[in-house]
Coordinates of C-alpha atoms in Angstrom, one line a residue:
M1 CA 84.7 108.5 86.3
A2 CA 80.9 108.5 86.5
I3 CA 79.2 110.6 89.2
S4 CA 76.5 108.9 91.1
K5 CA 72.9 110.1 91.2
R6 CA 73.1 110.2 95.0
Y7 CA 76.0 112.6 94.8
L8 CA 74.3 114.8 92.2
T9 CA 71.2 114.9 94.4
S10 CA 73.1 115.9 97.5
L11 CA 74.9 118.6 95.6
L12 CA 71.7 120.0 94.2
V13 CA 70.1 120.1 97.6
G14 CA 73.1 121.7 99.1
T15 CA 73.1 124.4 96.4
L16 CA 69.4 125.2 97.0
A17 CA 69.6 125.2 100.7
A18 CA 72.9 127.0 100.9
T19 CA 73.5 125.6 104.4
P20 CA 76.8 126.6 106.0
A21 CA 78.2 123.0 106.1
L22 CA 77.6 122.4 102.4
A23 CA 78.6 125.9 101.3
A24 CA 81.9 125.6 103.1
D25 CA 85.1 126.2 101.1
P26 CA 86.6 123.1 99.6
V27 CA 89.5 121.2 101.2
K28 CA 92.6 122.0 99.1
I29 CA 95.4 119.6 98.4
G30 CA 98.4 120.9 96.4
V31 CA 100.0 118.9 93.6
S32 CA 103.4 119.6 92.2
Q33 CA 104.3 117.5 89.1
P34 CA 106.3 117.9 85.9
L35 CA 103.5 118.5 83.4
T36 CA 105.9 119.9 80.8
G37 CA 109.6 119.4 80.1
A38 CA 111.8 116.3 80.0
V39 CA 109.7 114.0 82.1
A40 CA 106.3 115.4 81.4
A41 CA 104.8 112.0 80.4
S42 CA 105.3 110.6 83.9
G43 CA 104.1 113.8 85.6
N44 CA 100.9 113.8 83.7
Y45 CA 100.3 110.1 84.5
V46 CA 100.7 110.8 88.2
T47 CA 98.4 113.8 88.0
N48 CA 95.7 111.8 86.2
G49 CA 95.9 109.3 89.0
A50 CA 95.4 112.1 91.5
R51 CA 92.4 113.3 89.6
L52 CA 90.8 109.9 89.8
A53 CA 91.3 109.8 93.6
A54 CA 89.8 113.2 94.0
A55 CA 86.8 112.3 91.9
E56 CA 86.2 109.1 93.9
I57 CA 86.5 111.0 97.2
N58 CA 84.0 113.7 96.1
E59 CA 81.6 111.0 94.7
N60 CA 81.6 109.5 98.2
G61 CA 80.9 112.7 100.1
G62 CA 84.2 114.6 100.1
L63 CA 86.4 115.3 103.1
L64 CA 85.1 116.5 106.4
G65 CA 81.8 117.1 104.7
R66 CA 83.4 119.4 102.1
Q67 CA 84.5 118.9 98.5
L68 CA 88.1 118.1 97.8
E69 CA 89.9 120.4 95.3
L70 CA 93.3 119.6 93.8
I71 CA 95.4 122.7 93.2
I72 CA 97.8 121.5 90.5
E73 CA 101.1 123.3 89.7
D74 CA 103.5 122.4 86.8
N75 CA 107.1 122.2 88.1
K76 CA 108.2 122.0 84.5
S77 CA 110.8 119.2 85.1
N78 CA 113.0 121.7 86.8
P79 CA 114.2 122.0 90.4
R80 CA 114.0 125.8 90.5
E81 CA 110.4 125.6 89.1
A82 CA 109.6 123.0 91.7
V83 CA 110.5 125.5 94.5
N84 CA 108.4 128.1 92.8
A85 CA 105.5 125.7 92.5
A86 CA 105.7 124.9 96.2
E87 CA 105.7 128.6 97.2
K88 CA 102.8 129.3 94.9
L89 CA 100.8 126.5 96.4
I90 CA 101.6 127.4 100.0
L91 CA 101.5 131.2 99.9
R92 CA 99.0 132.0 97.1
D93 CA 96.7 129.0 97.2
K94 CA 97.0 128.4 101.0
V95 CA 97.2 124.6 100.7
P96 CA 97.8 122.8 104.0
V97 CA 99.5 119.8 102.4
I98 CA 101.2 118.9 99.1
M99 CA 101.8 115.8 97.0
G100 CA 105.0 115.9 94.9
A101 CA 107.3 116.4 93.2
W102 CA 108.1 113.3 91.0
S103 CA 111.9 113.6 90.6
S104 CA 114.3 113.3 93.6
T105 CA 116.0 116.4 92.4
Y106 CA 112.7 118.4 92.4
T107 CA 111.7 117.0 95.8
L108 CA 115.1 117.8 97.4
A109 CA 114.9 121.3 96.1
T110 CA 111.4 121.7 97.5
M111 CA 112.1 120.3 101.0
P112 CA 113.5 123.5 102.6
K113 CA 110.3 125.4 101.8
L114 CA 108.2 122.7 103.5
E115 CA 110.2 123.2 106.6
E116 CA 110.2 127.0 106.3
Y117 CA 106.4 127.2 106.1
G118 CA 105.5 124.1 108.1
V119 CA 103.6 122.2 105.3
P120 CA 103.7 118.4 104.9
M121 CA 104.4 116.7 101.6
V122 CA 103.5 113.2 100.6
V123 CA 106.3 112.0 98.2
E124 CA 104.7 109.7 95.6
T125 CA 107.7 108.9 93.3
S126 CA 111.1 110.2 94.3
S127 CA 113.6 107.5 95.5
S128 CA 116.8 109.2 96.7
S129 CA 117.7 108.0 100.2
K130 CA 118.5 111.6 101.1
I131 CA 114.8 112.6 101.0
T132 CA 114.0 110.6 104.2
T133 CA 117.4 110.8 105.9
A134 CA 118.1 114.5 105.7
G135 CA 116.1 115.3 108.8
N136 CA 112.9 116.9 107.4
P137 CA 109.9 116.0 109.6
W138 CA 107.4 117.3 107.0
I139 CA 108.2 114.5 104.5
F140 CA 106.2 111.3 104.1
R141 CA 107.2 109.0 101.2
I142 CA 105.0 106.3 99.8
A143 CA 107.4 105.3 97.1
P144 CA 110.3 102.9 97.7
T145 CA 113.9 104.2 98.1
S146 CA 116.4 103.0 95.5
A147 CA 117.8 100.7 98.2
M148 CA 114.4 99.1 98.7
E149 CA 114.0 98.6 95.0
A150 CA 117.5 97.1 94.7
Q151 CA 116.8 94.6 97.5
A152 CA 113.5 93.7 96.0
F153 CA 115.2 93.0 92.6
A154 CA 117.8 90.8 94.4
K155 CA 115.0 88.4 95.1
N156 CA 114.4 88.0 91.3
L157 CA 118.1 87.4 90.3
S158 CA 117.5 83.7 90.0
S159 CA 114.8 84.2 87.5
F160 CA 117.2 85.4 84.8
N161 CA 118.5 82.9 82.2
P162 CA 121.3 83.2 81.4
P163 CA 122.2 84.4 84.9
I164 CA 123.4 88.0 85.6
K165 CA 127.2 87.9 86.0
K166 CA 128.3 91.4 85.0
V167 CA 126.4 94.7 84.8
D168 CA 126.8 98.1 83.2
F169 CA 124.9 101.2 84.2
L170 CA 123.3 104.0 82.1
S171 CA 121.7 106.5 84.5
V172 CA 120.2 110.0 84.2
N173 CA 122.6 112.4 85.8
N174 CA 120.6 113.6 88.8
D175 CA 119.9 112.5 92.4
W176 CA 117.5 109.8 91.2
G177 CA 119.7 108.2 88.6
L178 CA 123.0 108.4 90.5
G179 CA 121.4 107.2 93.7
A180 CA 119.8 104.2 92.0
S181 CA 123.1 103.3 90.4
Q182 CA 124.8 103.4 93.7
E183 CA 122.3 101.3 95.5
F184 CA 122.1 98.7 92.7
E185 CA 125.8 98.5 92.5
K186 CA 125.9 97.7 96.3
M187 CA 123.3 95.0 95.8
F188 CA 125.1 93.4 92.9
K189 CA 128.4 93.3 94.6
A190 CA 126.8 91.7 97.7
N191 CA 125.5 89.0 95.4
G192 CA 128.9 88.3 93.7
I193 CA 128.0 90.1 90.5
E194 CA 130.8 92.1 88.7
I195 CA 130.3 95.8 88.0
G196 CA 131.3 96.9 84.5
Q197 CA 131.1 100.4 83.0
K198 CA 129.0 103.3 84.1
E199 CA 127.6 106.0 81.8
T200 CA 125.4 109.0 82.6
V201 CA 123.1 111.2 80.5
A202 CA 121.7 114.6 81.1
P203 CA 118.0 114.7 81.8
D204 CA 117.2 116.6 78.6
T205 CA 119.4 114.5 76.2
V206 CA 117.6 113.3 73.2
D207 CA 120.2 111.0 71.7
L208 CA 121.9 108.2 73.7
S209 CA 123.9 106.7 70.9
A210 CA 127.3 107.9 72.2
Q211 CA 126.7 106.4 75.7
L212 CA 125.4 103.1 74.2
S213 CA 128.3 102.9 71.8
A214 CA 130.7 103.2 74.8
L215 CA 128.9 100.2 76.4
K216 CA 128.8 97.9 73.5
D217 CA 132.0 95.9 74.0
T218 CA 132.3 95.9 77.8
G219 CA 131.6 92.1 78.1
S220 CA 128.7 92.7 80.4
D221 CA 125.5 90.6 80.1
T222 CA 123.1 93.2 81.6
L223 CA 122.6 96.9 81.4
I224 CA 120.7 98.7 84.2
M225 CA 118.9 101.8 82.9
T226 CA 117.4 104.5 85.1
S227 CA 115.5 107.4 83.6
G228 CA 112.1 108.7 82.7
V229 CA 109.7 107.2 80.1
E230 CA 111.1 109.4 77.2
Q231 CA 114.8 108.4 77.7
L232 CA 114.0 104.7 78.5
T233 CA 112.1 104.4 75.2
L234 CA 114.8 106.1 73.3
G235 CA 117.6 104.1 75.0
I236 CA 115.9 100.7 74.4
R237 CA 115.2 101.5 70.8
Q238 CA 118.8 102.8 70.1
A239 CA 120.3 99.8 72.0
A240 CA 118.4 97.5 69.7
E241 CA 119.5 99.4 66.6
Q242 CA 123.2 99.2 67.8
Q243 CA 122.7 95.5 68.6
L244 CA 123.9 95.8 72.2
P245 CA 124.4 92.3 73.5
Q246 CA 123.3 93.2 77.1
R247 CA 119.8 92.5 78.3
I248 CA 118.2 95.7 79.5
V249 CA 116.6 96.1 83.0
T250 CA 115.0 99.5 83.8
T251 CA 114.5 100.7 87.4
G252 CA 112.4 103.4 89.1
G253 CA 109.0 102.3 88.0
S254 CA 108.8 104.1 84.7
F255 CA 107.7 102.1 81.7
P256 CA 108.6 102.7 78.0
E257 CA 105.0 102.9 76.8
P258 CA 105.7 103.8 73.2
L259 CA 107.3 100.4 72.7
L260 CA 103.9 98.8 73.0
E261 CA 102.5 100.3 69.9
S262 CA 105.8 100.6 68.0
P263 CA 108.1 97.7 69.3
G264 CA 111.8 97.4 68.6
P265 CA 113.3 94.6 66.5
K266 CA 111.4 91.3 66.7
G267 CA 112.5 89.2 69.7
Y268 CA 114.2 92.1 71.6
T269 CA 113.4 91.8 75.3
S270 CA 113.6 94.2 78.2
S271 CA 112.7 93.9 81.8
H272 CA 111.2 96.6 84.0
L273 CA 110.9 97.2 87.7
L274 CA 107.5 98.6 88.5
F275 CA 105.5 99.3 91.6
F276 CA 102.2 98.4 90.0
S277 CA 101.6 96.0 87.1
P278 CA 98.3 97.0 85.4
W279 CA 98.6 93.9 83.1
T280 CA 98.2 91.7 86.2
P281 CA 96.1 93.6 88.8
E282 CA 95.0 90.3 90.2
S283 CA 98.6 90.0 91.6
A284 CA 98.3 93.1 93.7
V285 CA 98.0 93.0 97.4
H286 CA 94.5 94.3 97.2
P287 CA 93.3 93.1 93.8
E288 CA 89.8 94.6 94.2
I289 CA 91.3 98.1 94.7
A290 CA 93.8 97.6 91.9
G291 CA 91.1 96.4 89.5
A292 CA 88.7 99.2 90.3
F293 CA 91.5 101.7 89.7
V294 CA 92.3 100.1 86.3
D295 CA 88.6 100.3 85.4
A296 CA 88.3 104.0 86.4
W297 CA 91.5 104.8 84.5
N298 CA 90.2 103.1 81.3
E299 CA 86.8 104.7 81.7
A300 CA 88.5 108.1 81.9
G301 CA 90.2 107.4 78.5
Y302 CA 93.7 107.6 79.8
S303 CA 96.6 105.7 78.2
F304 CA 96.6 102.2 79.6
P305 CA 100.4 101.8 80.2
G306 CA 100.4 105.1 82.1
L307 CA 98.7 103.1 84.9
S308 CA 102.2 101.9 85.9
E309 CA 102.9 105.4 87.2
G310 CA 99.4 106.9 87.5
F311 CA 98.6 104.8 90.5
R312 CA 101.2 106.8 92.5
G313 CA 99.0 109.9 92.3
Y314 CA 95.9 107.9 93.3
D315 CA 97.6 106.3 96.3
G316 CA 99.2 109.7 97.3
I317 CA 95.9 111.6 97.4
M318 CA 94.2 108.7 99.2
T319 CA 96.9 108.8 101.8
I320 CA 96.6 112.5 102.3
A321 CA 92.8 112.2 102.4
A322 CA 93.0 109.5 105.1
A323 CA 95.2 111.8 107.2
I324 CA 92.8 114.8 106.8
E325 CA 89.9 112.6 107.9
D326 CA 91.8 111.2 110.9
A327 CA 93.0 114.7 111.9
G328 CA 89.5 116.2 111.6
S329 CA 91.3 119.3 110.5
T330 CA 92.8 121.0 107.5
E331 CA 95.6 122.5 109.6
S332 CA 99.1 121.5 108.4
E333 CA 100.4 120.5 111.7
A334 CA 97.4 118.3 112.4
I335 CA 97.7 116.6 109.0
R336 CA 101.4 116.0 109.6
A337 CA 100.6 114.4 113.0
A338 CA 97.9 112.3 111.4
L339 CA 100.1 111.0 108.6
W340 CA 102.0 109.0 111.2
N341 CA 98.8 107.0 111.9
V342 CA 97.4 106.3 108.5
Q343 CA 96.6 102.7 107.4
V344 CA 95.6 102.9 103.8
E345 CA 94.9 100.0 101.4
G346 CA 96.3 101.3 98.1
V347 CA 96.8 100.1 94.6
N348 CA 100.4 99.3 95.4
G349 CA 99.5 97.6 98.7
D350 CA 99.3 98.7 102.4
I351 CA 100.5 102.2 103.1
S352 CA 101.8 103.3 106.5
F353 CA 104.9 105.1 107.7
F354 CA 107.9 104.2 109.8
K355 CA 110.6 106.7 110.9
Q356 CA 113.8 107.4 109.0
G357 CA 116.3 110.1 109.7
P358 CA 117.8 111.8 112.8
A359 CA 116.0 111.5 116.1
G360 CA 113.5 114.2 116.6
K361 CA 113.4 115.2 112.9
E362 CA 112.4 111.9 111.3
S363 CA 110.7 111.6 108.0
G364 CA 108.0 109.0 107.2
Q365 CA 108.8 106.1 104.9
N366 CA 106.5 103.5 103.5
E367 CA 107.5 100.0 102.5
P368 CA 106.0 99.4 99.0
N369 CA 105.8 96.4 96.8
V370 CA 108.0 95.9 93.7
Y371 CA 107.1 93.9 90.5
V372 CA 109.2 92.8 87.6
V373 CA 107.6 92.6 84.1
Q374 CA 109.1 91.7 80.7
L375 CA 108.4 93.5 77.4
K376 CA 108.9 91.6 74.2
D377 CA 107.4 92.4 70.7
G378 CA 105.0 94.9 72.2
K379 CA 103.6 92.4 74.7
V380 CA 104.1 92.5 78.5
S381 CA 104.3 89.5 80.8
A382 CA 105.0 89.1 84.6
Q383 CA 108.4 87.8 85.4

């Protein structure tokens, strides 16, 4: 993102004058994401979105008259490492607030540390219902729960032709995948749709052919897949190779980016539930914000399809920044209190929090927007 002349001038003046206000330490925000490991593609997308938000904030004067500094830790696609990342951010780097940690499993593992040290975390991706119902008052989630996503998808059932009558599931075997399968099964049953076979896959599995083979002759017309970019891409490609008869619908907001440049067999179609469609930013609740984000992402040279997850990092940092400005403080408790009052216009839409969980220990939950797009022959269209 380009830095304005106004900002460069103010920075130079501040350096020469060395006034206390401009020489103050930066405002730190911790970021815990999977930058390596099984879901590294998604974690890097989110982190790049966070970087764009920080650049925009600093270009416009920073926070509380100080520069914003992101302290980024790699949780290595591993729950134990997610706990280590949180402790490093809190104890070593002294961050007053964190954004993280992509997977529900990593977030759930981190949550006890947030309560132990009294540090709030804005959850930008994780969808397990347990995150906001467990009774952790330091959690504020901007992403939809799996239940919200399933209910949003229910509104699109009539758009499928032929109609959905029987569904199978192929889910990553963790809190996210199993939770999504459970919530979508409830929704389908409520709509009179039959549930077929369920298969799971370990997060680091690099061959889904056995699971797909088991699903080939179930008589279902639809396969619901929940996993990260890497496994979704592999699963769709191998399903096409095995000529699975089911249409594929992916959940969770991840998009199989490699299928744009290297599509599967001609005519093969898949549908994807996203929380931002960069191909149609004009359909966003705030198209001017969505469009500006797309422009900044492209200017930075980031991979275009990564926008479908990168926006989470942007919206997450913008939400934290709004809370810090409202609090007028970088104290963790003040930021936590201010998060209950934020009203942010984000790439996904309007961000604010309602209470979920046991009385007196509620977590914050936003109500995001959900979009459905279709991928065919390397081209994306809104559904």
